[in-house]
Short mmCIF file of N, CA and C in Angstrom, two decimals:
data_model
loop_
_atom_site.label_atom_id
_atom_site.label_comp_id
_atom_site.label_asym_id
_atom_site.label_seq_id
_atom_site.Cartn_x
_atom_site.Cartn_y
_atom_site.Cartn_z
N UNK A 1116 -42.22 -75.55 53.43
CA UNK A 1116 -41.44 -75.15 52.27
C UNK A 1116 -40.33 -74.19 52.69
N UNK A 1117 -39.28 -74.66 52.21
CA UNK A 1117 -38.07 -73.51 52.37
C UNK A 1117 -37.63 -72.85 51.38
N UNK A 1118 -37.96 -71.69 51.61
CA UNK A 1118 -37.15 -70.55 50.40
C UNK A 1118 -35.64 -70.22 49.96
N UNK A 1119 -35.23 -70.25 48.87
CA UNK A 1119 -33.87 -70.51 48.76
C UNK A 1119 -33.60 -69.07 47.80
N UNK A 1120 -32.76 -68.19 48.22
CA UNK A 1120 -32.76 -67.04 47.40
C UNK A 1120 -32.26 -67.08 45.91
N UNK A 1121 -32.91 -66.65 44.95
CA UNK A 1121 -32.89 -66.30 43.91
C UNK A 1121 -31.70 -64.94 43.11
N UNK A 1122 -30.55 -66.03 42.73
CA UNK A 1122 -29.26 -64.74 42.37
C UNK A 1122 -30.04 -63.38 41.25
N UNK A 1123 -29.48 -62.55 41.07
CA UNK A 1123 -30.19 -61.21 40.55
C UNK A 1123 -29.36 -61.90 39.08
N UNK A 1124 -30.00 -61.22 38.59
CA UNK A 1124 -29.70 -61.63 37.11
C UNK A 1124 -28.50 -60.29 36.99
N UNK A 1125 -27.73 -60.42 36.05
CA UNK A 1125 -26.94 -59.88 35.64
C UNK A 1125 -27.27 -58.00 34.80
N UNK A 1126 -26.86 -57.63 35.00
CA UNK A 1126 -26.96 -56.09 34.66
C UNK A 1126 -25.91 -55.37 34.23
N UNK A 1127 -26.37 -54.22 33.72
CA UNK A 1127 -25.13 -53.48 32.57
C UNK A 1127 -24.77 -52.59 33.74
N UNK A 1128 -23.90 -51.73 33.54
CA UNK A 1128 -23.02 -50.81 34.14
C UNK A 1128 -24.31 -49.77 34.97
N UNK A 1129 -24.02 -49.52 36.49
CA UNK A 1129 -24.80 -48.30 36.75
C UNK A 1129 -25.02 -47.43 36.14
N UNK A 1130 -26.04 -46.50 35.77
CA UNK A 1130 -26.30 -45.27 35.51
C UNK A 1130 -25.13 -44.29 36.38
N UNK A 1131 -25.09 -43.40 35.02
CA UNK A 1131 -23.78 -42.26 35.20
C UNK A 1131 -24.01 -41.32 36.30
N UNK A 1132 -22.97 -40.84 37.43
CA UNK A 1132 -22.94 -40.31 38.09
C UNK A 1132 -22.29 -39.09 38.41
N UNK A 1133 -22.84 -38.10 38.50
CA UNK A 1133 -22.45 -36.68 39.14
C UNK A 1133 -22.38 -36.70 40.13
N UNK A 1134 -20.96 -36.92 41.07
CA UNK A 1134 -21.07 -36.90 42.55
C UNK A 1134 -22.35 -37.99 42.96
N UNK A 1135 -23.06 -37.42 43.78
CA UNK A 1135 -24.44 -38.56 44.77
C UNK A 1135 -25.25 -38.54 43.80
N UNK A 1136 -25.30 -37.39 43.09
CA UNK A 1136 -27.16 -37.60 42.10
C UNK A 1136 -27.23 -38.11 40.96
N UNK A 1137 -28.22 -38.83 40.83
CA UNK A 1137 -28.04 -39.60 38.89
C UNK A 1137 -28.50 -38.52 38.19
N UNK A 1138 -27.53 -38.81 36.79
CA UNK A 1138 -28.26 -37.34 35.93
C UNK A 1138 -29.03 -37.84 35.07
N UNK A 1139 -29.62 -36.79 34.81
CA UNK A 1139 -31.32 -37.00 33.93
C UNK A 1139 -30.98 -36.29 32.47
N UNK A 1140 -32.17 -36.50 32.09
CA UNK A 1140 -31.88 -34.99 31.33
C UNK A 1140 -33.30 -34.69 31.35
N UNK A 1141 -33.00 -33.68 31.06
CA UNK A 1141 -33.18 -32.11 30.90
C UNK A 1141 -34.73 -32.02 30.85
N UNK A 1142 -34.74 -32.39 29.66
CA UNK A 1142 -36.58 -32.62 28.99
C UNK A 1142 -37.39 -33.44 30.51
N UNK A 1143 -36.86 -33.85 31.10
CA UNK A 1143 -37.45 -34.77 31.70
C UNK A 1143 -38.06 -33.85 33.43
N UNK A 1144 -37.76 -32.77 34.07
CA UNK A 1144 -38.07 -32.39 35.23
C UNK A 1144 -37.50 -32.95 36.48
N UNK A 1145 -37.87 -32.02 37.25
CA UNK A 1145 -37.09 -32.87 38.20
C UNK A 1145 -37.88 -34.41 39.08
N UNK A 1146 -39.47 -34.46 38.51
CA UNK A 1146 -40.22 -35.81 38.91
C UNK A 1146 -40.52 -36.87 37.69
N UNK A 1147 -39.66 -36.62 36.73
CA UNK A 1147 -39.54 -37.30 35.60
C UNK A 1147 -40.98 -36.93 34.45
N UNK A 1148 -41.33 -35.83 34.70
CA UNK A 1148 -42.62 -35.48 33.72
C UNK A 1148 -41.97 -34.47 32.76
N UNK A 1149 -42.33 -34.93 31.48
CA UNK A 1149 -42.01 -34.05 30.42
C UNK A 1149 -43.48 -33.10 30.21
N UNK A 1150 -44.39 -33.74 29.33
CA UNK A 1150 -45.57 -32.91 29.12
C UNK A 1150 -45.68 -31.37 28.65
N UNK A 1151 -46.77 -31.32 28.75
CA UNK A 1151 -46.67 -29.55 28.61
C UNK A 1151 -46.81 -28.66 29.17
N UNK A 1152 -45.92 -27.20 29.50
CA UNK A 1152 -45.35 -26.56 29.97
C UNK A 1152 -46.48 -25.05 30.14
N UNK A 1153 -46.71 -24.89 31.53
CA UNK A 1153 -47.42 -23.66 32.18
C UNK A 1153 -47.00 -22.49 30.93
N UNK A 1154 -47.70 -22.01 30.58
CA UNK A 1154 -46.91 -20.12 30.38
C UNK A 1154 -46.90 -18.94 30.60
N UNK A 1155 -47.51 -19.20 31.79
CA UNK A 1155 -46.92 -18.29 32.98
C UNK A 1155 -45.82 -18.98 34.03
N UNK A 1156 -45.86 -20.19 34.29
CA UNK A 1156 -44.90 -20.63 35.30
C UNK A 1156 -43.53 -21.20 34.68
N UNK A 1157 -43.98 -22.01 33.36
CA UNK A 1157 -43.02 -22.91 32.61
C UNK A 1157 -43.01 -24.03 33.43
N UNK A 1158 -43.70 -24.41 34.42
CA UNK A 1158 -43.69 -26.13 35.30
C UNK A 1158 -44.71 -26.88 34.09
N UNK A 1159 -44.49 -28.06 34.13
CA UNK A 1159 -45.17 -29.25 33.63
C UNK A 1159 -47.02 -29.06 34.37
N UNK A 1160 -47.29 -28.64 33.27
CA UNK A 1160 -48.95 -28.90 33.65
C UNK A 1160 -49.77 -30.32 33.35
N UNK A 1161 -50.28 -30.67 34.72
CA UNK A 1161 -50.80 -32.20 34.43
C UNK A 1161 -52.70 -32.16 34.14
N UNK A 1162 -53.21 -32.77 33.61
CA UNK A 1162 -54.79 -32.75 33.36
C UNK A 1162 -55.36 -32.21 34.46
N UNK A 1163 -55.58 -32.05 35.29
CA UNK A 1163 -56.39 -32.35 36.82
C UNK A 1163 -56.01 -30.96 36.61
N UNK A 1164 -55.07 -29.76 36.54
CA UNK A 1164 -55.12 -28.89 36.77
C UNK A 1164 -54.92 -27.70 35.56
N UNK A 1165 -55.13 -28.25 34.14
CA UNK A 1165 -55.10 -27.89 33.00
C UNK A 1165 -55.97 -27.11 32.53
N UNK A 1166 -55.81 -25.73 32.17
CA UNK A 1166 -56.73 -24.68 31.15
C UNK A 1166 -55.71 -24.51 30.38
N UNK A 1167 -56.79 -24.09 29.22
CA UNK A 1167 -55.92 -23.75 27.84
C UNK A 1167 -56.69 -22.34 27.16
N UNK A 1168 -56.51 -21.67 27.05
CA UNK A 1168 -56.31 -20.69 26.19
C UNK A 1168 -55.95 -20.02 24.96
N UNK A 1169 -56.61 -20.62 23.73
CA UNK A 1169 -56.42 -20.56 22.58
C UNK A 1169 -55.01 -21.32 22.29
N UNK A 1170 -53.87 -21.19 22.07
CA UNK A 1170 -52.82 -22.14 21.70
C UNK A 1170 -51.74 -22.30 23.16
N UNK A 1171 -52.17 -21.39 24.10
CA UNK A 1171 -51.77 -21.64 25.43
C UNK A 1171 -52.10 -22.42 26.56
N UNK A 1172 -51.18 -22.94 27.50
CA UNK A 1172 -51.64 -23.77 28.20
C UNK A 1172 -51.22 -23.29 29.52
N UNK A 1173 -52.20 -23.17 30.49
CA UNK A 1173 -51.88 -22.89 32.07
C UNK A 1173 -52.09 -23.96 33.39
N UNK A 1174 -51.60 -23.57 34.70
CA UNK A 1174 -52.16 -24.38 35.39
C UNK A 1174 -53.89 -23.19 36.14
N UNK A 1175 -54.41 -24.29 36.20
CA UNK A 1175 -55.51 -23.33 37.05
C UNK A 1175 -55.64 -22.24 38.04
N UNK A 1176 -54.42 -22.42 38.82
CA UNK A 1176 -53.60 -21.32 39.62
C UNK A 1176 -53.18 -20.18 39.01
N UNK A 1177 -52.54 -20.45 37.82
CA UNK A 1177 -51.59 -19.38 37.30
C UNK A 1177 -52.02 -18.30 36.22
N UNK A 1178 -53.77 -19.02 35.43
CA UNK A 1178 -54.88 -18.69 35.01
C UNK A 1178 -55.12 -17.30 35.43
N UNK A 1179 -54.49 -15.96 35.29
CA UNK A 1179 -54.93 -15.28 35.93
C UNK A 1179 -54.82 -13.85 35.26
N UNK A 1180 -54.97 -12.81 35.40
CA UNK A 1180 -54.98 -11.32 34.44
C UNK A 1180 -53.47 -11.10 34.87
N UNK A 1181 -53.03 -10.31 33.89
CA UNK A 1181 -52.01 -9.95 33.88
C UNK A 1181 -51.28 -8.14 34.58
N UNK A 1182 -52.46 -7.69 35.17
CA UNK A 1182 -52.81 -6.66 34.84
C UNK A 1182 -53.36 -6.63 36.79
N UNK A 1183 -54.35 -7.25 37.17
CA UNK A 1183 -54.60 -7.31 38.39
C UNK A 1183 -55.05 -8.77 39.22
N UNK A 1184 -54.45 -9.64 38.41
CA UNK A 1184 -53.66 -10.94 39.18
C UNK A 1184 -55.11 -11.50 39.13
N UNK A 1185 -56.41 -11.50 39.02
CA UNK A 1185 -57.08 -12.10 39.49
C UNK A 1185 -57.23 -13.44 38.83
N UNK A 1186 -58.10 -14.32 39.66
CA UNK A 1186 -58.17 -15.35 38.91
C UNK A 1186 -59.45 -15.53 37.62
N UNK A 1187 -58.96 -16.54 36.93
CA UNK A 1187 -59.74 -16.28 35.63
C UNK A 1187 -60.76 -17.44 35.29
N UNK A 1188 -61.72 -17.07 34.73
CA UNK A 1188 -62.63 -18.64 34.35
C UNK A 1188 -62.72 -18.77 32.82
N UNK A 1189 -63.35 -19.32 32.53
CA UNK A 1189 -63.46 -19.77 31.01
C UNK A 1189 -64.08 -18.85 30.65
N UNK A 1190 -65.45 -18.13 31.34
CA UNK A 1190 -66.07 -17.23 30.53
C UNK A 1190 -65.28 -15.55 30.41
N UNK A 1191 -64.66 -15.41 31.45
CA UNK A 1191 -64.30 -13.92 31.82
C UNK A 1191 -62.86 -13.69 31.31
N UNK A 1192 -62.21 -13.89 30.34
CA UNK A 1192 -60.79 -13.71 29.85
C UNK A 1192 -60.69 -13.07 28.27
N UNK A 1193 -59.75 -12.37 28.06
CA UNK A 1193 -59.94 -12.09 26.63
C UNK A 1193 -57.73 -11.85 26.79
N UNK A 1194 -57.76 -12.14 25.50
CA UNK A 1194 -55.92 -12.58 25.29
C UNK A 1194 -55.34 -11.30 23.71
N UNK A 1195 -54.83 -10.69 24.11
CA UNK A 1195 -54.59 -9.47 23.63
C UNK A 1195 -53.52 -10.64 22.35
N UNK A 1196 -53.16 -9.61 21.40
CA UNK A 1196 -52.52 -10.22 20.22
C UNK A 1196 -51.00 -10.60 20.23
N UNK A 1197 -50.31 -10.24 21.70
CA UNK A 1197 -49.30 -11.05 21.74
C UNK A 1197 -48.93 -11.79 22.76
N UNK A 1198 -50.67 -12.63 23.25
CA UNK A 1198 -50.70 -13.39 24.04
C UNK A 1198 -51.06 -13.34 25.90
N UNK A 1199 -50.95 -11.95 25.75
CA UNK A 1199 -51.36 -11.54 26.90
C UNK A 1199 -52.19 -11.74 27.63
N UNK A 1200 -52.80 -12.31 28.98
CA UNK A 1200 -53.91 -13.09 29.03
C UNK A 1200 -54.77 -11.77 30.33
N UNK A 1201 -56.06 -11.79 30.08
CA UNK A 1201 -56.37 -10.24 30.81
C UNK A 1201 -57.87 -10.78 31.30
N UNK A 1202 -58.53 -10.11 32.58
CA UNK A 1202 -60.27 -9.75 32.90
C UNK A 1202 -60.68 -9.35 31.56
N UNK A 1203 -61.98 -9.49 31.75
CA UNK A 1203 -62.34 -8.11 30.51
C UNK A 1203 -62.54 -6.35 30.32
N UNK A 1204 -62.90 -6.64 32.24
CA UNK A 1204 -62.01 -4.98 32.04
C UNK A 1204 -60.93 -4.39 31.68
N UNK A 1205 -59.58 -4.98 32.34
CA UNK A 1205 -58.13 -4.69 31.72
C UNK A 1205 -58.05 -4.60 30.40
N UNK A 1206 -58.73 -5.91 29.90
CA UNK A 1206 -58.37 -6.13 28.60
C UNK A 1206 -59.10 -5.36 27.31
N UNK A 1207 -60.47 -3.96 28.43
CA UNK A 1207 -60.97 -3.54 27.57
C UNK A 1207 -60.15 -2.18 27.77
N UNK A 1208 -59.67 -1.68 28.54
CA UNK A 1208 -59.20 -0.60 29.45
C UNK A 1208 -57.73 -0.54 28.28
N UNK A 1209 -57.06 -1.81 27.98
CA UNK A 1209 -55.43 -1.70 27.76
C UNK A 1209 -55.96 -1.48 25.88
N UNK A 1210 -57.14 -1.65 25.87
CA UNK A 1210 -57.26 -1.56 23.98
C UNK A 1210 -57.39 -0.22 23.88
N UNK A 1211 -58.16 0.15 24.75
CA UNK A 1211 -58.84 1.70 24.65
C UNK A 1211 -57.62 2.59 24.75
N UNK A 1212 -56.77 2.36 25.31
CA UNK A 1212 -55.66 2.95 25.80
C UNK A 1212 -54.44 2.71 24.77
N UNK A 1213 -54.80 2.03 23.41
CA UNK A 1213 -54.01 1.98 22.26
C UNK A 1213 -54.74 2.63 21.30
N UNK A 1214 -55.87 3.40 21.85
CA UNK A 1214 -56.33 4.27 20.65
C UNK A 1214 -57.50 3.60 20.01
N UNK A 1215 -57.78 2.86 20.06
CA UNK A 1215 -59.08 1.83 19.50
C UNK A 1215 -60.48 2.02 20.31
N UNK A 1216 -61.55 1.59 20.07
CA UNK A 1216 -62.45 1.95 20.27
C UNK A 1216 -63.62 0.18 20.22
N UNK A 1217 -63.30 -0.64 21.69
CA UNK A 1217 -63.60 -1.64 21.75
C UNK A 1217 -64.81 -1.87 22.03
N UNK A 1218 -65.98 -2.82 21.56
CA UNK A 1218 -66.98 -3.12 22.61
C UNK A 1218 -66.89 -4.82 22.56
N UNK A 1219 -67.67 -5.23 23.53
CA UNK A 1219 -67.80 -6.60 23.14
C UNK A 1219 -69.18 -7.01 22.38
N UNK A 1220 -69.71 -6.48 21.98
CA UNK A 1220 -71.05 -6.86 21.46
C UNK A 1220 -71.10 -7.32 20.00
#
């Protein structure tokens, strides 16, 4: 059998060009993922590396106190009232230190 090439079908005008790079937009990143957005980093957070935090969303990396960087788990975090994400020491240390009188019990 001999193969005989197949003409390309017809197509609309290239995609618009800036100099060498095609432009995107915006919403889209620079690997074409929109999704939802770290808030601590603002990068596109994908499942595999997704915690959430009451109406916030992080990557597992970035999951961390605000206060002494550490990293955070599901059980050990408490999120101050304008989102602040903390240990539970910091986060008992930064209440006490507004005059309040916290326990967790």
């Amino acid at each position: 059998p001999v193969c005989t090439p197949v003409p390309a079908p017809a197509t609309a005008s290239p995609a618009p060009r800036s100099g060498s790079k095609i432009m995107r937009s915006s919403s889209f990143g620079r690997f074409g993922g929109g999704g939802e957005k770290c808030t601590r980093c603002n990068k596109t957070v994908y499942a595999a590396e997704r915690v959430s935090a009451k109406d916030q969303v992080f990557h597992n990396t970035c999951f961390r106190c605000i206060e002494c960087n550490i990293k955070l788990s599901p059980s050990n975090w408490c999120m101050d009232l304008s989102g602040g994400v903390y240990c539970k020491p910091h986060f008992m240390q930064t209440m006490r230190a507004g005059g309040g009188k916290y326990d967790f019990g």
